PDB file of C-alpha atoms in Angstrom:
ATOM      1  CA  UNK A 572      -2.619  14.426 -12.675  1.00 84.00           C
ATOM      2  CA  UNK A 573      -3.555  14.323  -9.019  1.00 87.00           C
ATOM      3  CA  UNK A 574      -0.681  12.621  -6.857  1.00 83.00           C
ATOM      4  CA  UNK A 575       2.687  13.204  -6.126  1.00 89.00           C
ATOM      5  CA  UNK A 576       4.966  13.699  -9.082  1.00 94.00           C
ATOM      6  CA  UNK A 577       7.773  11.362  -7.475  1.00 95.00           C
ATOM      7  CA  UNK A 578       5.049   8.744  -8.279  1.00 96.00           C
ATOM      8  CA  UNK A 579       4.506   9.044 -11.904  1.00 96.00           C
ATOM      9  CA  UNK A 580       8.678   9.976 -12.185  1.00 96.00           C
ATOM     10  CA  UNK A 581       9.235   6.545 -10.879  1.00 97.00           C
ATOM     11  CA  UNK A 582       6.569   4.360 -12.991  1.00 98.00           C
ATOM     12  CA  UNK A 583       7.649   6.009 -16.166  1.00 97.00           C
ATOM     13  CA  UNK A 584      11.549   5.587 -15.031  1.00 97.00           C
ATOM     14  CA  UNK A 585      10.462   1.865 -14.962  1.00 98.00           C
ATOM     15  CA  UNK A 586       8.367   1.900 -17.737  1.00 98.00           C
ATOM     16  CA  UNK A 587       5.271   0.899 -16.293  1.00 98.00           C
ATOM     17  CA  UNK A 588       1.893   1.645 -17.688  1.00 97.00           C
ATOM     18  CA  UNK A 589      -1.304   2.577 -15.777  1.00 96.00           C
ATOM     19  CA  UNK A 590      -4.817   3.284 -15.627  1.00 94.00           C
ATOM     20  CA  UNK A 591      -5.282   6.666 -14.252  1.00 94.00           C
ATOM     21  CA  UNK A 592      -8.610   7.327 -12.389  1.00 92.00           C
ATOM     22  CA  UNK A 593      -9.457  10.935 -11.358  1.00 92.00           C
ATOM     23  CA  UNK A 594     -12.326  10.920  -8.440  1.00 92.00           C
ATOM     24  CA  UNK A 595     -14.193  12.979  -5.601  1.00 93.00           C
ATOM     25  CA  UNK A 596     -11.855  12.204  -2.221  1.00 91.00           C
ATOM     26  CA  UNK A 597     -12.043   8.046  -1.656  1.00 90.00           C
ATOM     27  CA  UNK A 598     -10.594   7.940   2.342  1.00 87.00           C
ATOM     28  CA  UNK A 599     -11.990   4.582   2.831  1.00 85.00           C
ATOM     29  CA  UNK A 600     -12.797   1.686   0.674  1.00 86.00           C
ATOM     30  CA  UNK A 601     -16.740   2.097   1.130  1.00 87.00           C
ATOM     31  CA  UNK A 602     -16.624   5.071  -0.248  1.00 88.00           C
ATOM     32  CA  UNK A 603     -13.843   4.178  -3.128  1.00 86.00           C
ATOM     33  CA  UNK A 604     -15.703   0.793  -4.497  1.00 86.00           C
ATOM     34  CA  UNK A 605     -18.123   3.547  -6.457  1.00 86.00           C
ATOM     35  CA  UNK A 606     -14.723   4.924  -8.567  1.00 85.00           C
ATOM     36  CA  UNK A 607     -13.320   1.273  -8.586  1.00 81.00           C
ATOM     37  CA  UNK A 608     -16.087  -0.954 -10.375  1.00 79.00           C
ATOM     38  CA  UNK A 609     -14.962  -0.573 -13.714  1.00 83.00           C
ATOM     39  CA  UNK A 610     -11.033  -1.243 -13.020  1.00 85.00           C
ATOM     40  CA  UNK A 611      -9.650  -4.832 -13.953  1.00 89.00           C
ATOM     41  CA  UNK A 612      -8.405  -6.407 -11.085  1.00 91.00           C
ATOM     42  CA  UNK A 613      -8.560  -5.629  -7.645  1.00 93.00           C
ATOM     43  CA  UNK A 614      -8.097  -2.294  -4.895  1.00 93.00           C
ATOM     44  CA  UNK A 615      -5.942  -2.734  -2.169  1.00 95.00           C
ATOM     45  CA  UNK A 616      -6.154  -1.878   1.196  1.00 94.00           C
ATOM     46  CA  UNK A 617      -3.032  -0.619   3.435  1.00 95.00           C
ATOM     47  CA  UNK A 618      -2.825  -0.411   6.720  1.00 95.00           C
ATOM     48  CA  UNK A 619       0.260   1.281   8.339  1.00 97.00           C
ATOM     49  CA  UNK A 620       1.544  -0.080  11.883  1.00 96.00           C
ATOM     50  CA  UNK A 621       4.206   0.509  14.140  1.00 96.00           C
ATOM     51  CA  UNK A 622       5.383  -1.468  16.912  1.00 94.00           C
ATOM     52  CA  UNK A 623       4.939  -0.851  20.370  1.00 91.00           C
ATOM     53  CA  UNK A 624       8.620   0.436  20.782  1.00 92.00           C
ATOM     54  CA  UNK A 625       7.909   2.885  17.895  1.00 92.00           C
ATOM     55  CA  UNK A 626      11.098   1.677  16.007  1.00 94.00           C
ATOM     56  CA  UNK A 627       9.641  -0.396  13.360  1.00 95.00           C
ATOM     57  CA  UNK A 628       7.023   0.318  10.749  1.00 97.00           C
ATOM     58  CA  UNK A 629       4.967  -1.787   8.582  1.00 97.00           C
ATOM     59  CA  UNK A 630       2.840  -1.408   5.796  1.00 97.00           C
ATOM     60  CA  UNK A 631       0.538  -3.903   5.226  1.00 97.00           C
ATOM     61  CA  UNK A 632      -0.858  -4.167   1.652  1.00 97.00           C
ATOM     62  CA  UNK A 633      -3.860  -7.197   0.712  1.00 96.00           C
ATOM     63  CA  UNK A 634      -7.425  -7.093  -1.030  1.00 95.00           C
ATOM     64  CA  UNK A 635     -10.005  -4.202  -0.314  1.00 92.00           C
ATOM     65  CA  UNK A 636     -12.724  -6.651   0.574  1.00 89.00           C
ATOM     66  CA  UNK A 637     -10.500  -8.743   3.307  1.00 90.00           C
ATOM     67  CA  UNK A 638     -11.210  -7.549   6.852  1.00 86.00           C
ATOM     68  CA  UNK A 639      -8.533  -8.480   9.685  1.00 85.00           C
ATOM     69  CA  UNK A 640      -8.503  -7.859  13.351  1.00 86.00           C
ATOM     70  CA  UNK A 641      -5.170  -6.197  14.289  1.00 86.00           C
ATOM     71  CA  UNK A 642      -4.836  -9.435  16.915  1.00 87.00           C
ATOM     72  CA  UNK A 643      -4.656 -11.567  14.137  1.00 87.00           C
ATOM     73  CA  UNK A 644      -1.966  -9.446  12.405  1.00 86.00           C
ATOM     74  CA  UNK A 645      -0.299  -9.195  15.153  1.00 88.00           C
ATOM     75  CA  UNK A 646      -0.590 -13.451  15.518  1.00 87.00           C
ATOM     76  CA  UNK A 647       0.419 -13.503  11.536  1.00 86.00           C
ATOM     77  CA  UNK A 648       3.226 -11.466  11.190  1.00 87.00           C
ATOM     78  CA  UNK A 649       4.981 -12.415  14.057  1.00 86.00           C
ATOM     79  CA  UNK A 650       6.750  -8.381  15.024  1.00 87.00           C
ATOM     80  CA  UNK A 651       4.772  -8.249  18.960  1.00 88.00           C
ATOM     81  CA  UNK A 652       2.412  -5.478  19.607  1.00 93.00           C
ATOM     82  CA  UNK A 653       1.519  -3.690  16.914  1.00 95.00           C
ATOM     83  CA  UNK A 654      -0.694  -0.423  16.565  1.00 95.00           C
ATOM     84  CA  UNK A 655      -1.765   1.867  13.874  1.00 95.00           C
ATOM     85  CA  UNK A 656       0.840   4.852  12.903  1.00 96.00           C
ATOM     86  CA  UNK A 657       0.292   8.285  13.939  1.00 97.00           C
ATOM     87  CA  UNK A 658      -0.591  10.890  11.310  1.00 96.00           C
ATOM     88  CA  UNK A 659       3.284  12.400  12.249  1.00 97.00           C
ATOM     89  CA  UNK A 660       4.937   8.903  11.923  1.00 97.00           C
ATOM     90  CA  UNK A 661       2.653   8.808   8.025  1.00 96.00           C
ATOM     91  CA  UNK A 662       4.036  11.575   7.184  1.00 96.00           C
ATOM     92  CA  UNK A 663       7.899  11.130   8.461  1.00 96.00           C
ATOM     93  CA  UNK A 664       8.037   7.608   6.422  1.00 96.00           C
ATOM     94  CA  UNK A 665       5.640   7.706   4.061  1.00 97.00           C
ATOM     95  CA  UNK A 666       5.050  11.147   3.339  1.00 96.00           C
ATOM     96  CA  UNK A 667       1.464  10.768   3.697  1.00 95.00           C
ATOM     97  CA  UNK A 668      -1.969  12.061   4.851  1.00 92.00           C
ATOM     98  CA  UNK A 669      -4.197   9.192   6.525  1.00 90.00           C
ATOM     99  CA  UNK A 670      -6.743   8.538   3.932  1.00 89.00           C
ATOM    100  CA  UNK A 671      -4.273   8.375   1.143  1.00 92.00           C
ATOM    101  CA  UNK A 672      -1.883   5.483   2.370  1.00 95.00           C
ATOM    102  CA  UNK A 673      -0.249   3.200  -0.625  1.00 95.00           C
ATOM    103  CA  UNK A 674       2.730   1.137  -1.439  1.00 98.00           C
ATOM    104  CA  UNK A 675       3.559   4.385  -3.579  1.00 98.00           C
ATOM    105  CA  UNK A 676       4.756   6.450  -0.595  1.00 97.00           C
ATOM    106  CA  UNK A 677       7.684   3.918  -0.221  1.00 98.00           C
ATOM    107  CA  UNK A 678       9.087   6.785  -3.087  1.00 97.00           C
ATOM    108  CA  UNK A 679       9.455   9.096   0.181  1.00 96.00           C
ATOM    109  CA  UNK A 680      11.027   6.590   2.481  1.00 97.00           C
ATOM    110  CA  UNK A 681      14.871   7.116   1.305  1.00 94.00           C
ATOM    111  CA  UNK A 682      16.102   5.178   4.029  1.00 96.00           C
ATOM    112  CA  UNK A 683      13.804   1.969   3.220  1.00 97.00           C
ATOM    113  CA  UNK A 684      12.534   2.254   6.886  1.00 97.00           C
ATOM    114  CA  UNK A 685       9.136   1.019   6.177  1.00 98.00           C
ATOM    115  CA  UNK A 686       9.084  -3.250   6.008  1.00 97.00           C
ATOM    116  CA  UNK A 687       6.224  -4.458   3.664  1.00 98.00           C
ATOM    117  CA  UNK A 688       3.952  -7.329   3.903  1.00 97.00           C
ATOM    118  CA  UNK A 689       2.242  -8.404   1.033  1.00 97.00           C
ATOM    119  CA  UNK A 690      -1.085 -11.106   0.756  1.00 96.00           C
ATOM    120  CA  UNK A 691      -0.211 -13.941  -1.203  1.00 96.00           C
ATOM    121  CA  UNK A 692      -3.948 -13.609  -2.439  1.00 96.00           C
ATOM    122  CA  UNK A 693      -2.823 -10.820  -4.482  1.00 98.00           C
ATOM    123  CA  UNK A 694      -1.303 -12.407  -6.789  1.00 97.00           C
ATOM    124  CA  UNK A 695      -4.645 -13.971  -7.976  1.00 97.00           C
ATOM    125  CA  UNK A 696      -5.316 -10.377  -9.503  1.00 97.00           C
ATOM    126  CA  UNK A 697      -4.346  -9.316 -13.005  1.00 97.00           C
ATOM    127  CA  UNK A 698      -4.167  -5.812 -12.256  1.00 97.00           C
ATOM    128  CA  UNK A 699      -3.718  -4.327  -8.598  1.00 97.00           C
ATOM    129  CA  UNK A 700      -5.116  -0.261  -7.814  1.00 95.00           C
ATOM    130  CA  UNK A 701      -3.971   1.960  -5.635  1.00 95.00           C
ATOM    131  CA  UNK A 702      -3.875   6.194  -4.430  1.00 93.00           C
ATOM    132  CA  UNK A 703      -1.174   8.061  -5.679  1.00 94.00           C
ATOM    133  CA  UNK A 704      -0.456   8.894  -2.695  1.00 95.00           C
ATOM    134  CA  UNK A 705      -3.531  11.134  -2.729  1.00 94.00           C
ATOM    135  CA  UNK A 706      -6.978   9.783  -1.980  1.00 92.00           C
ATOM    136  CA  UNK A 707      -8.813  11.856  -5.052  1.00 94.00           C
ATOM    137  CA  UNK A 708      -7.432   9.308  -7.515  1.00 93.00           C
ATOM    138  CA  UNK A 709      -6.399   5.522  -8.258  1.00 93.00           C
ATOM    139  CA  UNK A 710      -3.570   4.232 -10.458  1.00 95.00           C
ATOM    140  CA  UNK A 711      -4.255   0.619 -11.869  1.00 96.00           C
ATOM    141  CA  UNK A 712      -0.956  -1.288 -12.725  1.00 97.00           C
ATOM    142  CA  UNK A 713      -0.495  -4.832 -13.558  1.00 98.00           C
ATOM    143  CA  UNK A 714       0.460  -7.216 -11.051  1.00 98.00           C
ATOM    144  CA  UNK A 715       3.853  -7.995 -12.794  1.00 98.00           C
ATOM    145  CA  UNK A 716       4.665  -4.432 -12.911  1.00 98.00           C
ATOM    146  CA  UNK A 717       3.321  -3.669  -9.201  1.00 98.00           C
ATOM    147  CA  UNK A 718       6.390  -6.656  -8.482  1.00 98.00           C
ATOM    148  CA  UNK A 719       8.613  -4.703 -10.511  1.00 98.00           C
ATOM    149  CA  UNK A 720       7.956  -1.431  -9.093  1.00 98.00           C
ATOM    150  CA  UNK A 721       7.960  -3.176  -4.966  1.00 98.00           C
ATOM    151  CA  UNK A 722      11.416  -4.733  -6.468  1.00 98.00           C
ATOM    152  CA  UNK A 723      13.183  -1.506  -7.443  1.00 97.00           C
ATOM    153  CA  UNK A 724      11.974   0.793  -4.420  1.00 97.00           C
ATOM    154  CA  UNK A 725      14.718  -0.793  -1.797  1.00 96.00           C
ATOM    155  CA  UNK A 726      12.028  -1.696   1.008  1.00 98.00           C
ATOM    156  CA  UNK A 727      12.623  -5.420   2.015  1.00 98.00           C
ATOM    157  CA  UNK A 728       9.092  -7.114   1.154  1.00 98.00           C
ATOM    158  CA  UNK A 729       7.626 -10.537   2.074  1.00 96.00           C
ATOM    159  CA  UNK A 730       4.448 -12.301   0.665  1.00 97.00           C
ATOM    160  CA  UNK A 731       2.796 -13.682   3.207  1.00 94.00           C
ATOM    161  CA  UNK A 732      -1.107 -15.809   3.588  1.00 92.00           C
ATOM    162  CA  UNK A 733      -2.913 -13.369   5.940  1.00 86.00           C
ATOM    163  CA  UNK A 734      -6.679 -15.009   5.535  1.00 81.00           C
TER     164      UNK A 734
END
């Protein structure tokens, strides 16, 4: 399976089943919604931010089709400036190649660095989908279990309404 094996080590460590969805390199969602029509549920965008002192990092997780200005982000979530991560800060935290962002490269950030804000509207999904930390494939989980698995990592977490 494409991925990193941390990934799959932690969902079967938890127990938690999932649609696995090998495809041609999906950076963006435009070119992802081809590989994506057949899943249950919905694809997530996330967006990874860090503040404008560079000592906090976000990761911002809601529905593919949503659009939001970073101004209104910024307005929402209430941390100041806020700008999008470097490909070096990715990869420190995340352990990540822009493209290929996901709530499953919180399995790289040992010391829970990364905060995570979560659209309420999610939770009007059955099943969410996400990389595997590598854009040439999507994992489709159940919501519950996509709780479960945000629960066990160690990053604090918040649900928030962002549209």
């Amino acid at each position: 399976m494409i991925g990193q094996p941390q990934v799959y080590e932690c969902l079967e460590r938890l127990g938690i089943e999932f649609t696995y969805t090998e495809h041609p390199a999906a950076p963006t969602i435009d070119i992802g919604r081809q590989y994506w029509a057949d899943l249950p549920g919905t694809h997530c965008k996330n967006l990874f931010f860090r503040n404008h002192k560079g000592n906090r990092h976000y990761l911002v997780i809601f529905q593919c089709d949503a659009n939001l200005a970073i101004h209104d982000l910024e307005h929402l979530l209430r941390q100041g400036k806020l700008s999008f991560a470097s490909e070096q800060r990715m990869d420190k935290y995340l352990g990540l190649k822009p493209g290929s962002v996901s709530p499953f490269g919180l399995v790289n950030d040992a010391e829970h660095h990364v905060y995570v804000f979560l659209d309420e509207n999610l939770r009007n999904y059955s099943h969410l989908s996400f990389h595997p930390n590598d854009n040439h494939a999507s994992l489709n989980i159940r919501f519950d279990d996509f709780v479960r698995y945000m629960d066990s990592i160690g990053n604090q977490y918040e649900w928030i309404k962002l549209y």
